[in-house]
Amino acid sequence: MTVREALADAELRLAAAGVETPRVDAEWLVAHVLGTTRSGLAARGDEEVDGLEPLLARREAREPLAYILGEWGFRRLTLKTDARALVPRPETETVVERALALVAETERPRILDVGVGSGAIALALKDERPDAVVVGVDVSADAIALARENAERLGLDVELREQDGVEAAGEGWDLVVANPPYVESLDGLQEELRWEPEVALIGAGAHERLARAAEARFLVFEVGDGQADAVGETLLGAGWRDVRITRDLTGAERVVEGAK
Ligand SMILES: C[S@@+](CC[C@H](N)C(=O)[O-])C[C@H]1O[C@@H](n2cnc3c(N)ncnc32)[C@H](O)[C@@H]1O
């Protein structure tokens, strides 16, 4: 099959499987097999493609594209991604932006990332604030192992520990940042979520527990759709001031922060 034919066929199959962006995903997969980028495909329409089928079958089964490709972009980094941890999301880049803004005036800020997952937030913070002392904790040994692999690949010096976030948050920090599990149930949500670790997705009350436990000058949380106001109230109730909500690039209220 040529690149052109493979793209058309893959797009049809992915659309039939209910994938939200079948053309874009087809391009990612074909580009991956050819060892090129999506924009690099344009000039190679007549080339033969081999080895696409197993990847296409995985995507038809609604496995996240990032797990199939094995890596995914986040801020300036390319992170290794697999089923040991949540796929880093574009909306989480706004969390990093607010975290960087809050410690902009602090020298060598001490930062804790609770629920480090693949390492996305902690590693992006260290990358963009090399003088920061960054610690990432997670209750999942799998996530910590993946975050360590990412830290090594990227040459970023971040301390990673298998530890409960509430316990770590009380240790005294300039900034505590967290994207905790905040989904109540996977019912009605995208099929792709079923491939990601449940401990990364499903949870209730994590924002409140962390807001009460954190000993820090600043706190930055990612929140789920429709949760921002309630989490903001929780922060005020736990003694945080300057509570502020920031929207992500889609316009959804996504980040809640406070100061002490
Ligand atoms: C939504 S994921 C976020 C992963 C990563 N920070 C990101 O933004 O891509 C939540 C993470 O919190 C971890 N987690 C859940 N409960 C925790 C707890 N009590 N203490 C520390 N980490 C926890 C999960 O294992 C998971 O890796």
Short mmCIF file of C-alpha atoms and ligand atoms in Angstrom, two decimals:
data_model
loop_
_atom_site.label_atom_id
_atom_site.label_comp_id
_atom_site.label_asym_id
_atom_site.label_seq_id
_atom_site.Cartn_x
_atom_site.Cartn_y
_atom_site.Cartn_z
CA MET A 1 0.00 0.00 0.00
CA THR A 2 1.24 3.51 -0.73
CA VAL A 3 1.28 6.26 1.89
CA ARG A 4 -1.71 7.89 0.21
CA GLU A 5 -3.72 4.66 0.19
CA ALA A 6 -2.68 3.78 3.74
CA LEU A 7 -3.81 7.16 5.03
CA ALA A 8 -7.21 6.89 3.34
CA ASP A 9 -7.74 3.33 4.59
CA ALA A 10 -6.57 4.09 8.15
CA GLU A 11 -8.78 7.19 8.34
CA LEU A 12 -11.85 5.17 7.38
CA ARG A 13 -11.07 2.40 9.86
CA LEU A 14 -10.38 4.81 12.73
CA ALA A 15 -13.53 6.79 12.00
CA ALA A 16 -15.55 3.55 12.04
CA ALA A 17 -13.95 2.70 15.41
CA GLY A 18 -15.18 6.02 16.84
CA VAL A 19 -11.80 7.76 17.08
CA GLU A 20 -12.42 11.51 17.42
CA THR A 21 -9.72 12.71 15.00
CA PRO A 22 -9.29 9.84 12.51
CA ARG A 23 -7.31 11.71 9.84
CA VAL A 24 -4.84 13.24 12.30
CA ASP A 25 -4.33 9.91 14.06
CA ALA A 26 -3.84 8.11 10.74
CA GLU A 27 -1.16 10.66 9.84
CA TRP A 28 0.60 10.20 13.20
CA LEU A 29 0.67 6.41 12.80
CA VAL A 30 1.86 6.39 9.18
CA ALA A 31 4.49 9.04 9.97
CA HIS A 32 5.68 6.95 12.93
CA VAL A 33 6.07 3.82 10.78
CA LEU A 34 8.03 5.79 8.16
CA GLY A 35 10.16 7.52 10.80
CA THR A 36 9.03 10.96 9.69
CA THR A 37 6.72 13.74 10.90
CA ARG A 38 3.12 14.41 9.84
CA SER A 39 4.24 17.32 7.67
CA GLY A 40 6.92 15.07 6.15
CA LEU A 41 4.19 12.80 4.72
CA ALA A 42 3.12 15.25 2.01
CA ALA A 43 6.19 14.59 -0.13
CA ARG A 44 6.02 10.79 0.26
CA GLY A 45 2.50 9.94 -0.97
CA ASP A 46 3.69 7.31 -3.48
CA GLU A 47 6.06 5.45 -1.12
CA GLU A 48 5.19 1.97 0.14
CA VAL A 49 4.22 1.57 3.82
CA ASP A 50 5.03 -1.61 5.81
CA GLY A 51 4.27 -2.45 9.42
CA LEU A 52 1.25 -0.19 9.93
CA GLU A 53 -1.32 -2.92 10.69
CA PRO A 54 -0.41 -3.74 14.33
CA LEU A 55 -0.36 -0.06 15.29
CA LEU A 56 -3.62 0.63 13.49
CA ALA A 57 -5.30 -2.32 15.21
CA ARG A 58 -4.25 -0.94 18.61
CA ARG A 59 -5.69 2.47 17.79
CA GLU A 60 -8.91 0.87 16.50
CA ALA A 61 -9.19 -0.75 19.93
CA ARG A 62 -9.03 2.85 21.25
CA GLU A 63 -5.64 2.57 22.93
CA PRO A 64 -4.36 6.15 23.36
CA LEU A 65 -2.18 7.36 20.50
CA ALA A 66 0.55 8.38 22.96
CA TYR A 67 0.90 4.78 24.23
CA ILE A 68 1.15 3.44 20.67
CA LEU A 69 3.73 6.02 19.60
CA GLY A 70 5.59 5.53 22.91
CA GLU A 71 6.27 9.23 23.36
CA TRP A 72 4.35 12.46 23.60
CA GLY A 73 5.13 16.19 23.69
CA PHE A 74 4.60 18.30 26.81
CA ARG A 75 5.80 21.93 26.95
CA ARG A 76 9.37 21.78 25.53
CA LEU A 77 9.86 18.08 26.33
CA THR A 78 9.24 14.77 24.62
CA LEU A 79 8.25 12.26 27.29
CA LYS A 80 8.20 8.49 27.12
CA THR A 81 4.56 7.41 27.51
CA ASP A 82 3.11 4.00 28.29
CA ALA A 83 0.35 2.40 30.33
CA ARG A 84 2.27 2.85 33.61
CA ALA A 85 1.04 6.47 33.86
CA LEU A 86 -1.47 8.99 32.57
CA VAL A 87 -0.82 10.52 29.15
CA PRO A 88 0.26 14.13 29.75
CA ARG A 89 -2.55 16.44 28.59
CA PRO A 90 -2.25 19.82 26.85
CA GLU A 91 -4.44 21.45 29.52
CA THR A 92 -1.84 20.52 32.15
CA GLU A 93 0.60 22.88 30.40
CA THR A 94 -1.47 25.73 31.90
CA VAL A 95 -0.73 24.30 35.38
CA VAL A 96 3.00 24.58 34.62
CA GLU A 97 2.52 28.13 33.36
CA ARG A 98 0.84 29.27 36.60
CA ALA A 99 3.39 27.43 38.74
CA LEU A 100 6.27 29.17 36.91
CA ALA A 101 4.58 32.56 37.30
CA LEU A 102 4.08 32.12 41.05
CA VAL A 103 7.73 31.31 41.78
CA ALA A 104 9.17 33.73 39.20
CA GLU A 105 10.60 35.95 41.93
CA THR A 106 11.79 33.13 44.21
CA GLU A 107 15.41 32.02 43.99
CA ARG A 108 16.00 28.26 43.99
CA PRO A 109 12.31 27.56 44.70
CA ARG A 110 11.52 24.27 46.45
CA ILE A 111 8.70 22.66 44.49
CA LEU A 112 6.68 19.50 45.18
CA ASP A 113 4.67 17.82 42.37
CA VAL A 114 2.06 15.53 43.94
CA GLY A 115 1.04 12.63 41.69
CA VAL A 116 3.99 12.99 39.34
CA GLY A 117 2.77 10.32 36.85
CA SER A 118 5.01 10.30 33.75
CA GLY A 119 6.92 13.22 35.30
CA ALA A 120 5.30 15.80 33.03
CA ILE A 121 4.82 18.70 35.48
CA ALA A 122 7.94 18.11 37.60
CA LEU A 123 10.23 17.69 34.59
CA ALA A 124 8.80 20.68 32.70
CA LEU A 125 9.29 22.83 35.81
CA LYS A 126 12.91 21.71 36.20
CA ASP A 127 13.49 22.24 32.47
CA GLU A 128 12.13 25.77 32.56
CA ARG A 129 13.47 26.72 36.01
CA PRO A 130 16.81 24.89 36.20
CA ASP A 131 17.63 26.46 39.58
CA ALA A 132 14.49 24.96 41.20
CA VAL A 133 14.72 22.03 43.61
CA VAL A 134 11.96 19.76 42.33
CA VAL A 135 10.56 16.69 44.09
CA GLY A 136 7.87 14.47 42.57
CA VAL A 137 5.89 11.88 44.55
CA ASP A 138 3.37 9.26 43.50
CA VAL A 139 1.67 6.31 45.21
CA SER A 140 2.17 4.28 42.03
CA ALA A 141 5.52 2.49 41.80
CA ASP A 142 4.90 2.11 38.05
CA ALA A 143 4.49 5.86 37.61
CA ILE A 144 7.65 6.57 39.61
CA ALA A 145 9.59 4.10 37.44
CA LEU A 146 8.39 5.82 34.25
CA ALA A 147 9.08 9.29 35.65
CA ARG A 148 12.63 8.14 36.52
CA GLU A 149 13.17 6.88 32.98
CA ASN A 150 12.00 10.24 31.65
CA ALA A 151 14.22 12.20 34.04
CA GLU A 152 17.23 10.12 32.94
CA ARG A 153 16.44 10.39 29.23
CA LEU A 154 16.10 14.16 29.53
CA GLY A 155 19.02 14.64 31.93
CA LEU A 156 16.84 16.53 34.39
CA ASP A 157 17.72 16.32 38.07
CA VAL A 158 14.40 15.78 39.86
CA GLU A 159 13.99 13.74 43.06
CA LEU A 160 11.31 11.05 42.68
CA ARG A 161 9.78 9.17 45.58
CA GLU A 162 7.04 6.59 46.03
CA GLN A 163 5.08 8.40 48.74
CA ASP A 164 1.59 9.62 49.58
CA GLY A 165 1.05 13.19 48.45
CA VAL A 166 -0.66 14.41 51.62
CA GLU A 167 2.30 13.31 53.72
CA ALA A 168 4.83 14.94 51.36
CA ALA A 169 2.82 18.18 51.10
CA GLY A 170 3.33 18.87 54.81
CA GLU A 171 7.13 18.94 54.55
CA GLY A 172 7.36 22.69 53.79
CA TRP A 173 7.68 24.01 50.21
CA ASP A 174 7.65 27.22 48.23
CA LEU A 175 5.12 25.62 45.89
CA VAL A 176 2.97 22.51 45.91
CA VAL A 177 1.52 21.63 42.52
CA ALA A 178 -0.86 18.75 41.82
CA ASN A 179 -2.97 17.28 39.07
CA PRO A 180 -4.68 14.70 41.28
CA PRO A 181 -7.21 12.11 40.14
CA TYR A 182 -10.50 14.00 39.87
CA VAL A 183 -12.92 11.91 37.77
CA GLU A 184 -15.87 10.29 39.60
CA SER A 185 -16.50 7.49 37.09
CA LEU A 186 -15.48 6.61 33.54
CA ASP A 187 -19.13 6.17 32.44
CA GLY A 188 -19.82 8.21 29.32
CA LEU A 189 -16.20 9.37 29.01
CA GLN A 190 -13.82 8.60 26.13
CA GLU A 191 -12.98 4.92 25.59
CA GLU A 192 -9.27 5.81 25.67
CA LEU A 193 -9.44 6.49 29.42
CA ARG A 194 -10.00 2.77 30.04
CA TRP A 195 -6.39 2.13 29.00
CA GLU A 196 -4.97 4.54 31.57
CA PRO A 197 -4.31 3.62 35.23
CA GLU A 198 -7.46 3.93 37.33
CA VAL A 199 -5.45 5.37 40.25
CA ALA A 200 -4.52 8.30 37.96
CA LEU A 201 -8.11 9.10 37.02
CA ILE A 202 -10.68 8.20 39.62
CA GLY A 203 -10.71 9.98 42.92
CA ALA A 204 -12.61 12.42 45.06
CA GLY A 205 -11.52 14.83 47.76
CA ALA A 206 -7.82 14.97 46.84
CA HIS A 207 -7.86 18.75 46.36
CA GLU A 208 -9.32 19.29 49.82
CA ARG A 209 -6.95 16.87 51.57
CA LEU A 210 -3.96 18.54 49.91
CA ALA A 211 -5.23 22.08 50.56
CA ARG A 212 -5.49 21.24 54.27
CA ALA A 213 -2.16 19.42 54.50
CA ALA A 214 0.08 21.60 52.34
CA GLU A 215 2.70 23.69 54.08
CA ALA A 216 3.65 26.00 51.24
CA ARG A 217 3.70 29.61 50.08
CA PHE A 218 1.79 28.73 46.90
CA LEU A 219 -0.57 25.96 45.85
CA VAL A 220 -1.55 25.17 42.23
CA PHE A 221 -4.17 22.55 41.32
CA GLU A 222 -5.52 21.19 38.09
CA VAL A 223 -9.28 20.62 38.42
CA GLY A 224 -11.95 18.77 36.43
CA ASP A 225 -14.70 20.34 34.37
CA GLY A 226 -17.07 22.31 36.60
CA GLN A 227 -14.94 21.87 39.75
CA ALA A 228 -13.07 25.19 39.80
CA ASP A 229 -15.51 27.21 41.95
CA ALA A 230 -15.87 24.48 44.57
CA VAL A 231 -12.12 23.91 44.76
CA GLY A 232 -11.62 27.69 45.05
CA GLU A 233 -14.03 27.72 48.03
CA THR A 234 -12.15 24.79 49.54
CA LEU A 235 -8.89 26.72 49.30
CA LEU A 236 -10.44 29.75 51.01
CA GLY A 237 -11.85 27.49 53.73
CA ALA A 238 -8.41 26.00 54.31
CA GLY A 239 -6.88 29.46 54.85
CA TRP A 240 -5.45 30.18 51.39
CA ARG A 241 -5.73 33.73 50.02
CA ASP A 242 -5.37 35.32 46.54
CA VAL A 243 -7.36 32.41 45.17
CA ARG A 244 -7.41 32.62 41.39
CA ILE A 245 -8.89 30.50 38.60
CA THR A 246 -7.19 30.24 35.19
CA ARG A 247 -8.73 28.86 32.00
CA ASP A 248 -6.92 26.38 29.77
CA LEU A 249 -6.44 26.87 26.02
CA THR A 250 -9.93 25.48 25.32
CA GLY A 251 -11.45 28.14 27.61
CA ALA A 252 -12.37 25.72 30.43
CA GLU A 253 -11.68 26.75 34.04
CA ARG A 254 -8.80 24.36 34.69
CA VAL A 255 -6.33 25.71 37.26
CA VAL A 256 -7.01 26.91 40.81
CA GLU A 257 -4.24 28.51 42.85
CA GLY A 258 -3.77 30.12 46.21
CA ALA A 259 -1.11 31.72 48.40
CA LYS A 260 -0.41 31.82 52.14
C1 LIG B 1 -4.14 12.75 36.96
S1 LIG B 1 -2.63 11.85 37.22
C2 LIG B 1 -1.44 13.14 36.95
C3 LIG B 1 -0.13 12.68 36.41
C4 LIG B 1 0.82 13.82 35.98
N1 LIG B 1 1.07 14.74 37.08
C5 LIG B 1 0.24 14.58 34.81
O1 LIG B 1 -0.25 15.70 35.01
O2 LIG B 1 0.26 14.05 33.69
C6 LIG B 1 -2.67 11.64 39.00
C7 LIG B 1 -1.48 10.93 39.61
O3 LIG B 1 -1.64 10.96 41.04
C8 LIG B 1 -1.23 9.72 41.57
N2 LIG B 1 -1.86 9.59 42.90
C9 LIG B 1 -3.12 9.19 43.20
N3 LIG B 1 -3.32 9.25 44.54
C10 LIG B 1 -2.18 9.75 45.09
C11 LIG B 1 -1.76 10.05 46.41
N4 LIG B 1 -2.57 9.88 47.46
N5 LIG B 1 -0.51 10.52 46.61
C12 LIG B 1 0.33 10.69 45.57
N6 LIG B 1 -0.01 10.41 44.28
C13 LIG B 1 -1.24 9.96 44.04
C14 LIG B 1 -1.62 8.70 40.53
O4 LIG B 1 -0.89 7.50 40.67
C15 LIG B 1 -1.33 9.47 39.24
O5 LIG B 1 -0.02 9.22 38.78
#
